[in-house]
């Protein structure tokens, strides 16, 4: 009876939202759980449940997994809208349930907030749980990455098959607490580096013996080929790894066998792809089919978007504010372009989760990578333009190379007339659309 009444209530709310042209993606779940707190326990779920959590890239990874499962002929329920807290997950379940409370899809694929995983897995037990990364993210909300690790650990059951980034010593720690784990990773490639840099490393010391970790190479931050000189804590050869990357052809090779063609040669995109490939293999999808499906995938325009104008390439890179990992990877991506370039930085609001604003994460970003002869200008835009400008000058970039703009509403003319080279907009989500719109206005 609880399952029937809860489903009827949720369906009625969805109908009312559609009738009044509203789209409150988490409200149906919120109301149903308020009336029936254990409703999710009563639902009959698909035979395959995949959850993805971590600091960043959850939405992109779940989209890759869901699309590939559909390509294989399976039906999929997926919280595509990104509502990844308990109420949003409940809304996704309600939306895809029959009136009897049964999900008839073959698979349920969920993006799950890292702090809410333990609440969601009280009701829904995944068969596969992907942890794509854990890094310093939203410091006022999350505190430290160790706190986030502990919160994720609370949501892991003994029966779940973990799929984690084996290149990251933070996520490799799960091996100290859980047995059933598959690892994904990326071998050394053109963006890897051997020398020490000023990149912020979340984890410097071995969690077992507390010796300082050593590296053969790194991709970014703490991520790379690590090992402890005094014990066995190390990056083992991942079960599924990208063994070669060809930037000219856009081809990746997985385990020296399957080839995947990508359109966006960005490091976090490569990690999302190999994570999805690992899940699909575990779920019984043939590797050839997975490779073919992932070769068709494109990053969402809200994350990566390019425009060609008058022999100049304009690239929008969506970087989550308060997360140095996404910013550092975007800075790295821009720095690999050895032609003349202009960088655009800015955001309208740091967070919508709380009323105070933290900018300490700006000092965890290695803007020094951009300070070379290929840099023409840095455009700092929005209400925090002066904060960005101060950080840029501390990176050694001359003041005369910095342009300040109130916003990006009409930045196209400034970019066209006052800057040179390819343009990389390393921006928070709220400035992606204004950046694209201003570039499209260039005559």
Short mmCIF file of C-alpha atoms in Angstrom, two decimals:
data_model
loop_
_atom_site.label_atom_id
_atom_site.label_comp_id
_atom_site.label_asym_id
_atom_site.label_seq_id
_atom_site.Cartn_x
_atom_site.Cartn_y
_atom_site.Cartn_z
CA UNK A 1 0.00 0.00 0.00
CA UNK A 2 2.86 2.39 0.87
CA UNK A 3 4.45 1.79 -2.53
CA UNK A 4 1.19 2.40 -4.38
CA UNK A 5 0.27 5.56 -2.47
CA UNK A 6 3.77 7.00 -2.72
CA UNK A 7 3.96 6.36 -6.46
CA UNK A 8 0.50 7.83 -7.07
CA UNK A 9 1.48 10.97 -5.12
CA UNK A 10 4.73 11.34 -7.06
CA UNK A 11 3.04 10.81 -10.44
CA UNK A 12 0.39 13.40 -9.53
CA UNK A 13 3.08 15.97 -8.73
CA UNK A 14 4.88 15.29 -12.02
CA UNK A 15 1.59 15.72 -13.87
CA UNK A 16 0.87 19.01 -12.08
CA UNK A 17 4.38 20.31 -12.85
CA UNK A 18 3.93 19.47 -16.52
CA UNK A 19 0.47 21.06 -16.55
CA UNK A 20 1.80 24.33 -15.12
CA UNK A 21 5.07 24.21 -17.09
CA UNK A 22 7.21 23.83 -13.98
CA UNK A 23 10.39 21.77 -13.71
CA UNK A 24 11.24 21.26 -10.03
CA UNK A 25 13.33 18.12 -10.50
CA UNK A 26 13.63 17.21 -6.81
CA UNK A 27 10.25 18.35 -5.43
CA UNK A 28 8.22 15.16 -6.17
CA UNK A 29 10.80 13.06 -4.35
CA UNK A 30 10.98 15.52 -1.47
CA UNK A 31 7.22 15.43 -0.87
CA UNK A 32 6.89 11.67 -1.26
CA UNK A 33 9.75 11.01 1.19
CA UNK A 34 8.20 13.44 3.65
CA UNK A 35 4.92 11.51 3.55
CA UNK A 36 6.47 8.05 3.17
CA UNK A 37 10.07 8.17 4.56
CA UNK A 38 10.86 4.57 3.64
CA UNK A 39 9.25 4.66 0.20
CA UNK A 40 12.52 3.88 -1.60
CA UNK A 41 12.79 0.61 0.32
CA UNK A 42 9.53 -0.54 -1.22
CA UNK A 43 10.42 0.04 -4.87
CA UNK A 44 11.27 -2.90 -7.15
CA UNK A 45 14.56 -1.92 -8.87
CA UNK A 46 16.24 -3.02 -12.13
CA UNK A 47 18.71 -5.88 -12.20
CA UNK A 48 21.59 -3.46 -12.84
CA UNK A 49 22.21 -0.41 -10.64
CA UNK A 50 25.26 1.81 -11.24
CA UNK A 51 26.15 4.82 -9.10
CA UNK A 52 28.92 7.34 -9.75
CA UNK A 53 30.26 9.64 -7.05
CA UNK A 54 33.32 11.79 -6.47
CA UNK A 55 34.39 15.42 -6.49
CA UNK A 56 33.93 16.21 -10.17
CA UNK A 57 32.94 14.54 -13.44
CA UNK A 58 30.02 12.55 -12.01
CA UNK A 59 27.48 13.88 -14.50
CA UNK A 60 29.72 13.31 -17.52
CA UNK A 61 30.62 9.76 -16.46
CA UNK A 62 27.01 8.72 -15.81
CA UNK A 63 25.94 10.12 -19.18
CA UNK A 64 28.63 8.05 -20.93
CA UNK A 65 27.56 4.91 -19.08
CA UNK A 66 23.83 5.46 -19.65
CA UNK A 67 24.26 6.20 -23.37
CA UNK A 68 26.49 3.15 -23.91
CA UNK A 69 24.01 0.88 -22.12
CA UNK A 70 21.25 2.21 -24.39
CA UNK A 71 23.46 1.60 -27.43
CA UNK A 72 23.72 -2.03 -26.29
CA UNK A 73 19.93 -2.34 -26.40
CA UNK A 74 19.18 -1.89 -22.71
CA UNK A 75 16.59 0.50 -21.33
CA UNK A 76 17.97 2.94 -18.75
CA UNK A 77 16.64 5.21 -16.02
CA UNK A 78 19.12 8.03 -15.37
CA UNK A 79 19.06 11.26 -13.33
CA UNK A 80 20.23 13.22 -16.35
CA UNK A 81 19.11 16.52 -14.83
CA UNK A 82 21.85 16.17 -12.24
CA UNK A 83 19.65 16.16 -9.13
CA UNK A 84 22.04 13.98 -7.17
CA UNK A 85 20.86 14.38 -3.56
CA UNK A 86 18.34 12.08 -1.88
CA UNK A 87 15.25 13.99 -3.02
CA UNK A 88 16.50 14.18 -6.61
CA UNK A 89 17.28 10.46 -6.72
CA UNK A 90 13.80 9.72 -5.31
CA UNK A 91 12.30 11.88 -8.09
CA UNK A 92 14.21 9.91 -10.72
CA UNK A 93 12.91 6.63 -9.28
CA UNK A 94 9.33 7.97 -9.15
CA UNK A 95 9.52 9.25 -12.70
CA UNK A 96 10.50 5.85 -14.05
CA UNK A 97 8.23 3.70 -11.86
CA UNK A 98 4.99 2.05 -12.88
CA UNK A 99 1.99 2.76 -10.65
CA UNK A 100 2.75 -0.49 -8.85
CA UNK A 101 6.18 0.83 -7.86
CA UNK A 102 8.21 -1.29 -10.25
CA UNK A 103 11.02 0.03 -12.44
CA UNK A 104 10.81 -1.88 -15.72
CA UNK A 105 14.07 -0.53 -17.13
CA UNK A 106 17.05 -2.83 -17.48
CA UNK A 107 19.36 -0.45 -15.62
CA UNK A 108 19.34 2.44 -13.17
CA UNK A 109 22.30 4.84 -13.53
CA UNK A 110 22.67 7.51 -10.86
CA UNK A 111 24.98 10.44 -10.31
CA UNK A 112 25.24 10.70 -6.51
CA UNK A 113 26.61 13.53 -4.39
CA UNK A 114 29.60 12.33 -2.39
CA UNK A 115 28.20 13.54 0.94
CA UNK A 116 24.77 12.00 0.28
CA UNK A 117 25.93 8.56 -0.87
CA UNK A 118 25.53 7.09 2.61
CA UNK A 119 21.93 8.34 2.77
CA UNK A 120 20.99 7.02 -0.66
CA UNK A 121 22.58 3.58 -0.22
CA UNK A 122 20.45 3.06 2.89
CA UNK A 123 17.62 2.49 0.44
CA UNK A 124 19.24 1.61 -2.90
CA UNK A 125 22.18 -0.80 -3.05
CA UNK A 126 24.22 -0.42 -6.25
CA UNK A 127 25.84 -3.34 -7.98
CA UNK A 128 28.66 -1.08 -9.16
CA UNK A 129 29.89 2.09 -7.50
CA UNK A 130 32.34 4.33 -9.36
CA UNK A 131 34.50 6.80 -7.43
CA UNK A 132 36.15 8.85 -10.15
CA UNK A 133 38.15 11.21 -7.92
CA UNK A 134 38.31 12.84 -4.49
CA UNK A 135 39.95 16.22 -4.30
CA UNK A 136 39.75 19.58 -2.57
CA UNK A 137 36.32 20.77 -3.55
CA UNK A 138 34.01 23.44 -2.10
CA UNK A 139 36.09 23.95 1.08
CA UNK A 140 33.34 25.71 3.12
CA UNK A 141 30.99 22.77 2.49
CA UNK A 142 33.33 19.81 2.25
CA UNK A 143 36.19 20.75 4.55
CA UNK A 144 39.07 18.47 3.62
CA UNK A 145 39.29 15.64 1.08
CA UNK A 146 39.88 13.19 3.96
CA UNK A 147 36.42 14.08 5.29
CA UNK A 148 34.90 13.37 1.88
CA UNK A 149 36.74 10.03 1.70
CA UNK A 150 35.28 9.08 5.07
CA UNK A 151 31.77 10.08 4.02
CA UNK A 152 31.96 7.98 0.85
CA UNK A 153 33.32 5.04 2.84
CA UNK A 154 30.20 5.13 5.03
CA UNK A 155 28.06 4.51 1.94
CA UNK A 156 29.94 1.44 0.69
CA UNK A 157 28.35 -1.91 1.45
CA UNK A 158 30.26 -5.20 1.62
CA UNK A 159 28.54 -6.49 -1.51
CA UNK A 160 29.20 -3.59 -3.87
CA UNK A 161 31.77 -3.88 -6.65
CA UNK A 162 33.90 -0.73 -6.39
CA UNK A 163 35.39 0.84 -9.50
CA UNK A 164 37.93 3.52 -8.64
CA UNK A 165 40.71 5.61 -10.09
CA UNK A 166 43.86 3.58 -9.51
CA UNK A 167 46.13 6.51 -10.40
CA UNK A 168 44.97 8.51 -7.38
CA UNK A 169 46.44 7.63 -3.95
CA UNK A 170 43.36 9.15 -2.29
CA UNK A 171 40.96 6.70 -3.97
CA UNK A 172 43.50 3.85 -3.81
CA UNK A 173 42.97 4.00 -0.02
CA UNK A 174 39.67 2.16 -0.51
CA UNK A 175 41.77 -1.00 -0.88
CA UNK A 176 42.54 -0.73 2.83
CA UNK A 177 38.84 -1.18 3.65
CA UNK A 178 37.23 -3.08 0.76
CA UNK A 179 38.17 -6.17 -1.23
CA UNK A 180 36.02 -6.18 -4.38
CA UNK A 181 37.65 -3.40 -6.41
CA UNK A 182 38.48 -2.82 -10.08
CA UNK A 183 40.88 -0.01 -11.02
CA UNK A 184 41.02 2.25 -14.05
CA UNK A 185 43.82 4.60 -15.04
CA UNK A 186 45.98 6.21 -17.70
CA UNK A 187 49.60 5.34 -18.48
CA UNK A 188 52.21 7.99 -19.16
CA UNK A 189 51.30 10.16 -22.18
CA UNK A 190 52.20 13.53 -23.68
CA UNK A 191 50.64 15.61 -20.87
CA UNK A 192 52.38 13.68 -18.06
CA UNK A 193 55.38 15.22 -16.35
CA UNK A 194 58.29 13.98 -14.26
CA UNK A 195 59.57 17.10 -12.53
CA UNK A 196 58.20 18.57 -9.34
CA UNK A 197 55.90 21.54 -9.89
CA UNK A 198 53.91 23.87 -7.67
CA UNK A 199 50.73 21.86 -8.29
CA UNK A 200 48.76 21.22 -5.12
CA UNK A 201 48.94 17.59 -4.12
CA UNK A 202 46.08 16.42 -1.95
CA UNK A 203 48.01 13.43 -0.69
CA UNK A 204 51.75 13.50 -0.03
CA UNK A 205 52.18 10.69 2.48
CA UNK A 206 51.46 6.99 2.56
CA UNK A 207 48.28 6.17 4.54
CA UNK A 208 49.86 2.94 5.82
CA UNK A 209 53.36 3.90 7.02
CA UNK A 210 53.29 7.69 6.60
CA UNK A 211 56.40 7.84 4.42
CA UNK A 212 56.49 10.44 1.67
CA UNK A 213 55.10 9.10 -1.61
CA UNK A 214 57.37 8.97 -4.65
CA UNK A 215 56.34 9.37 -8.29
CA UNK A 216 57.58 8.04 -11.61
CA UNK A 217 55.35 10.58 -13.35
CA UNK A 218 52.24 12.61 -12.63
CA UNK A 219 49.22 13.67 -14.68
CA UNK A 220 48.08 16.37 -12.25
CA UNK A 221 48.12 17.00 -8.51
CA UNK A 222 48.53 13.67 -6.67
CA UNK A 223 47.40 11.64 -9.67
CA UNK A 224 49.96 9.54 -11.53
CA UNK A 225 52.31 6.59 -11.04
CA UNK A 226 52.92 6.70 -7.28
CA UNK A 227 54.51 4.33 -4.80
CA UNK A 228 55.59 4.27 -1.18
CA UNK A 229 59.36 3.62 -0.85
CA UNK A 230 58.87 1.75 2.45
CA UNK A 231 55.73 -0.39 2.05
CA UNK A 232 53.45 -1.91 -0.60
CA UNK A 233 51.06 1.03 -1.03
CA UNK A 234 51.36 1.90 -4.73
CA UNK A 235 49.64 2.32 -8.05
CA UNK A 236 49.23 -1.22 -9.29
CA UNK A 237 48.72 -1.77 -12.99
CA UNK A 238 45.02 -0.84 -13.40
CA UNK A 239 42.61 -3.49 -14.62
CA UNK A 240 41.59 -1.16 -17.43
CA UNK A 241 43.88 1.59 -18.54
CA UNK A 242 44.54 3.87 -21.45
CA UNK A 243 47.88 2.61 -22.71
CA UNK A 244 48.43 5.13 -25.50
CA UNK A 245 47.07 8.52 -26.53
CA UNK A 246 47.48 9.94 -30.02
CA UNK A 247 46.71 13.66 -30.01
CA UNK A 248 46.92 13.91 -33.83
CA UNK A 249 44.33 11.22 -34.57
CA UNK A 250 42.33 11.53 -31.34
CA UNK A 251 42.73 7.81 -30.71
CA UNK A 252 43.07 6.10 -27.34
CA UNK A 253 44.11 2.50 -26.86
CA UNK A 254 42.70 0.55 -23.91
CA UNK A 255 44.90 -2.26 -22.54
CA UNK A 256 46.80 -2.22 -25.81
CA UNK A 257 43.78 -3.65 -27.66
CA UNK A 258 40.58 -1.64 -28.09
CA UNK A 259 40.70 1.73 -29.84
CA UNK A 260 38.43 4.63 -28.87
CA UNK A 261 38.31 7.84 -30.88
CA UNK A 262 37.66 11.01 -28.88
CA UNK A 263 36.86 14.50 -30.05
CA UNK A 264 37.98 16.30 -26.90
CA UNK A 265 41.50 15.46 -25.76
CA UNK A 266 41.01 16.74 -22.21
CA UNK A 267 42.40 14.76 -19.31
CA UNK A 268 39.23 14.62 -17.21
CA UNK A 269 37.33 13.47 -20.33
CA UNK A 270 39.83 10.64 -20.77
CA UNK A 271 39.32 9.57 -17.15
CA UNK A 272 35.54 9.61 -17.58
CA UNK A 273 35.86 7.46 -20.69
CA UNK A 274 38.07 4.81 -19.11
CA UNK A 275 35.85 4.76 -15.99
CA UNK A 276 32.78 4.17 -18.17
CA UNK A 277 34.61 1.45 -20.14
CA UNK A 278 35.44 -0.35 -16.89
CA UNK A 279 31.82 -0.27 -15.71
CA UNK A 280 30.52 -1.48 -19.05
CA UNK A 281 32.94 -4.41 -19.05
CA UNK A 282 31.83 -5.36 -15.52
CA UNK A 283 28.18 -5.13 -16.61
CA UNK A 284 28.77 -7.64 -19.40
CA UNK A 285 28.90 -5.30 -22.40
CA UNK A 286 31.42 -6.59 -24.99
CA UNK A 287 34.55 -4.44 -25.10
CA UNK A 288 34.17 -3.88 -28.84
CA UNK A 289 30.66 -2.52 -28.34
CA UNK A 290 31.79 -0.26 -25.49
CA UNK A 291 34.64 1.13 -27.57
CA UNK A 292 32.31 1.83 -30.50
CA UNK A 293 29.76 3.55 -28.28
CA UNK A 294 32.31 5.67 -26.43
CA UNK A 295 33.84 6.70 -29.76
CA UNK A 296 30.55 8.40 -30.63
CA UNK A 297 30.39 10.36 -27.39
CA UNK A 298 30.80 14.12 -27.21
CA UNK A 299 31.25 16.25 -24.16
CA UNK A 300 28.24 18.41 -23.39
CA UNK A 301 28.41 21.93 -24.78
CA UNK A 302 27.92 23.33 -21.28
CA UNK A 303 31.24 21.68 -20.35
CA UNK A 304 33.30 22.04 -23.54
CA UNK A 305 32.42 24.17 -26.53
CA UNK A 306 34.49 25.49 -29.45
CA UNK A 307 33.78 28.19 -32.02
CA UNK A 308 35.91 29.11 -35.03
CA UNK A 309 35.89 32.83 -35.88
CA UNK A 310 38.20 34.58 -38.35
CA UNK A 311 41.03 32.02 -38.03
CA UNK A 312 40.83 32.08 -34.24
CA UNK A 313 39.59 29.19 -32.09
CA UNK A 314 37.46 30.12 -29.08
CA UNK A 315 37.14 27.35 -26.47
CA UNK A 316 34.81 27.42 -23.44
CA UNK A 317 35.92 25.18 -20.56
CA UNK A 318 33.43 24.80 -17.73
CA UNK A 319 35.36 24.69 -14.45
CA UNK A 320 33.62 24.12 -11.16
CA UNK A 321 34.41 27.05 -8.86
CA UNK A 322 36.04 26.02 -5.57
CA UNK A 323 37.65 23.02 -7.23
CA UNK A 324 41.30 23.43 -8.12
CA UNK A 325 41.43 20.11 -9.98
CA UNK A 326 39.10 21.16 -12.80
CA UNK A 327 40.76 24.57 -13.08
CA UNK A 328 44.25 23.09 -13.09
CA UNK A 329 43.32 20.59 -15.80
CA UNK A 330 41.86 23.40 -17.92
CA UNK A 331 44.96 25.54 -17.36
CA UNK A 332 47.06 22.54 -18.36
CA UNK A 333 44.94 22.03 -21.49
CA UNK A 334 45.40 25.67 -22.53
CA UNK A 335 49.12 25.63 -21.78
CA UNK A 336 49.63 22.66 -24.13
CA UNK A 337 48.65 24.97 -27.00
CA UNK A 338 52.05 26.39 -27.92
CA UNK A 339 50.63 29.02 -30.28
CA UNK A 340 49.71 32.55 -29.20
CA UNK A 341 46.69 32.61 -26.90
CA UNK A 342 44.39 34.64 -24.69
CA UNK A 343 42.85 33.40 -21.45
CA UNK A 344 39.44 34.51 -20.11
CA UNK A 345 38.71 33.98 -16.40
CA UNK A 346 35.59 34.80 -14.46
CA UNK A 347 32.44 33.85 -12.61
CA UNK A 348 29.23 35.53 -11.52
CA UNK A 349 28.75 33.62 -8.28
CA UNK A 350 30.99 31.22 -6.43
CA UNK A 351 28.28 28.96 -5.04
CA UNK A 352 24.54 28.72 -4.66
CA UNK A 353 24.80 26.46 -1.62
CA UNK A 354 25.66 29.06 1.02
CA UNK A 355 25.74 32.81 1.64
CA UNK A 356 29.47 33.31 2.25
CA UNK A 357 32.13 33.19 -0.43
CA UNK A 358 35.55 31.57 -0.35
CA UNK A 359 38.31 32.34 -2.84
CA UNK A 360 41.16 30.42 -1.22
CA UNK A 361 40.97 27.81 -4.01
CA UNK A 362 42.32 30.39 -6.47
CA UNK A 363 45.71 29.97 -4.79
CA UNK A 364 45.66 26.22 -5.39
CA UNK A 365 45.58 26.79 -9.17
CA UNK A 366 48.86 26.68 -11.06
CA UNK A 367 48.34 29.81 -13.19
CA UNK A 368 52.14 29.99 -13.44
CA UNK A 369 51.84 27.46 -16.29
CA UNK A 370 50.44 30.25 -18.48
CA UNK A 371 53.28 32.70 -17.89
CA UNK A 372 55.31 32.32 -21.06
CA UNK A 373 55.86 33.96 -24.44
CA UNK A 374 52.70 32.42 -25.94
CA UNK A 375 50.41 34.39 -23.60
CA UNK A 376 48.97 37.56 -25.14
CA UNK A 377 46.34 38.69 -22.62
CA UNK A 378 44.36 37.50 -19.60
CA UNK A 379 40.81 38.84 -19.42
CA UNK A 380 39.38 38.88 -15.88
CA UNK A 381 35.62 39.37 -15.87
CA UNK A 382 32.78 39.66 -13.41
CA UNK A 383 32.37 40.75 -9.81
CA UNK A 384 35.53 38.87 -8.76
CA UNK A 385 37.71 40.27 -11.57
CA UNK A 386 40.09 42.02 -9.16
CA UNK A 387 40.58 38.81 -7.16
CA UNK A 388 41.49 36.97 -10.35
CA UNK A 389 43.79 39.81 -11.41
CA UNK A 390 45.69 39.76 -8.11
CA UNK A 391 46.19 36.00 -8.41
CA UNK A 392 47.35 36.35 -12.01
CA UNK A 393 49.91 39.01 -11.07
CA UNK A 394 51.20 36.78 -8.25
CA UNK A 395 51.79 34.16 -10.95
CA UNK A 396 54.26 36.62 -12.48
CA UNK A 397 52.06 37.73 -15.37
CA UNK A 398 52.60 41.47 -16.04
CA UNK A 399 49.80 43.90 -15.20
CA UNK A 400 49.81 45.25 -18.74
CA UNK A 401 48.68 41.84 -20.02
CA UNK A 402 45.51 41.94 -17.88
CA UNK A 403 42.17 43.29 -19.11
CA UNK A 404 39.36 43.88 -16.60
CA UNK A 405 35.69 43.62 -17.62
CA UNK A 406 32.56 44.13 -15.54
CA UNK A 407 30.96 41.11 -17.24
CA UNK A 408 31.08 39.08 -20.45
CA UNK A 409 27.89 40.41 -22.01
CA UNK A 410 29.72 42.26 -24.79
CA UNK A 411 33.20 40.80 -24.47
CA UNK A 412 33.32 39.73 -28.11
CA UNK A 413 34.48 43.11 -29.40
CA UNK A 414 37.19 43.30 -26.70
CA UNK A 415 38.46 39.84 -27.58
CA UNK A 416 38.40 40.60 -31.30
CA UNK A 417 40.06 44.02 -31.10
CA UNK A 418 42.36 43.89 -28.08
CA UNK A 419 43.63 40.31 -27.95
CA UNK A 420 45.49 37.86 -30.17
CA UNK A 421 45.64 34.12 -30.71
CA UNK A 422 43.31 31.31 -29.71
CA UNK A 423 41.02 32.13 -26.80
CA UNK A 424 40.38 29.83 -23.83
CA UNK A 425 37.51 30.72 -21.52
CA UNK A 426 38.24 28.96 -18.22
CA UNK A 427 34.95 29.78 -16.56
CA UNK A 428 32.40 28.80 -13.95
CA UNK A 429 29.12 27.37 -15.27
CA UNK A 430 27.33 30.74 -14.98
CA UNK A 431 29.70 32.42 -17.45
CA UNK A 432 29.79 29.72 -20.14
CA UNK A 433 26.66 30.91 -21.94
CA UNK A 434 27.60 34.65 -21.83
CA UNK A 435 31.06 33.77 -23.18
CA UNK A 436 29.65 31.71 -26.06
CA UNK A 437 27.05 34.36 -26.84
CA UNK A 438 29.65 37.16 -26.89
CA UNK A 439 31.89 35.17 -29.24
CA UNK A 440 28.99 34.43 -31.60
CA UNK A 441 28.32 38.19 -31.80
CA UNK A 442 31.78 38.84 -33.27
CA UNK A 443 31.29 40.01 -36.87
#
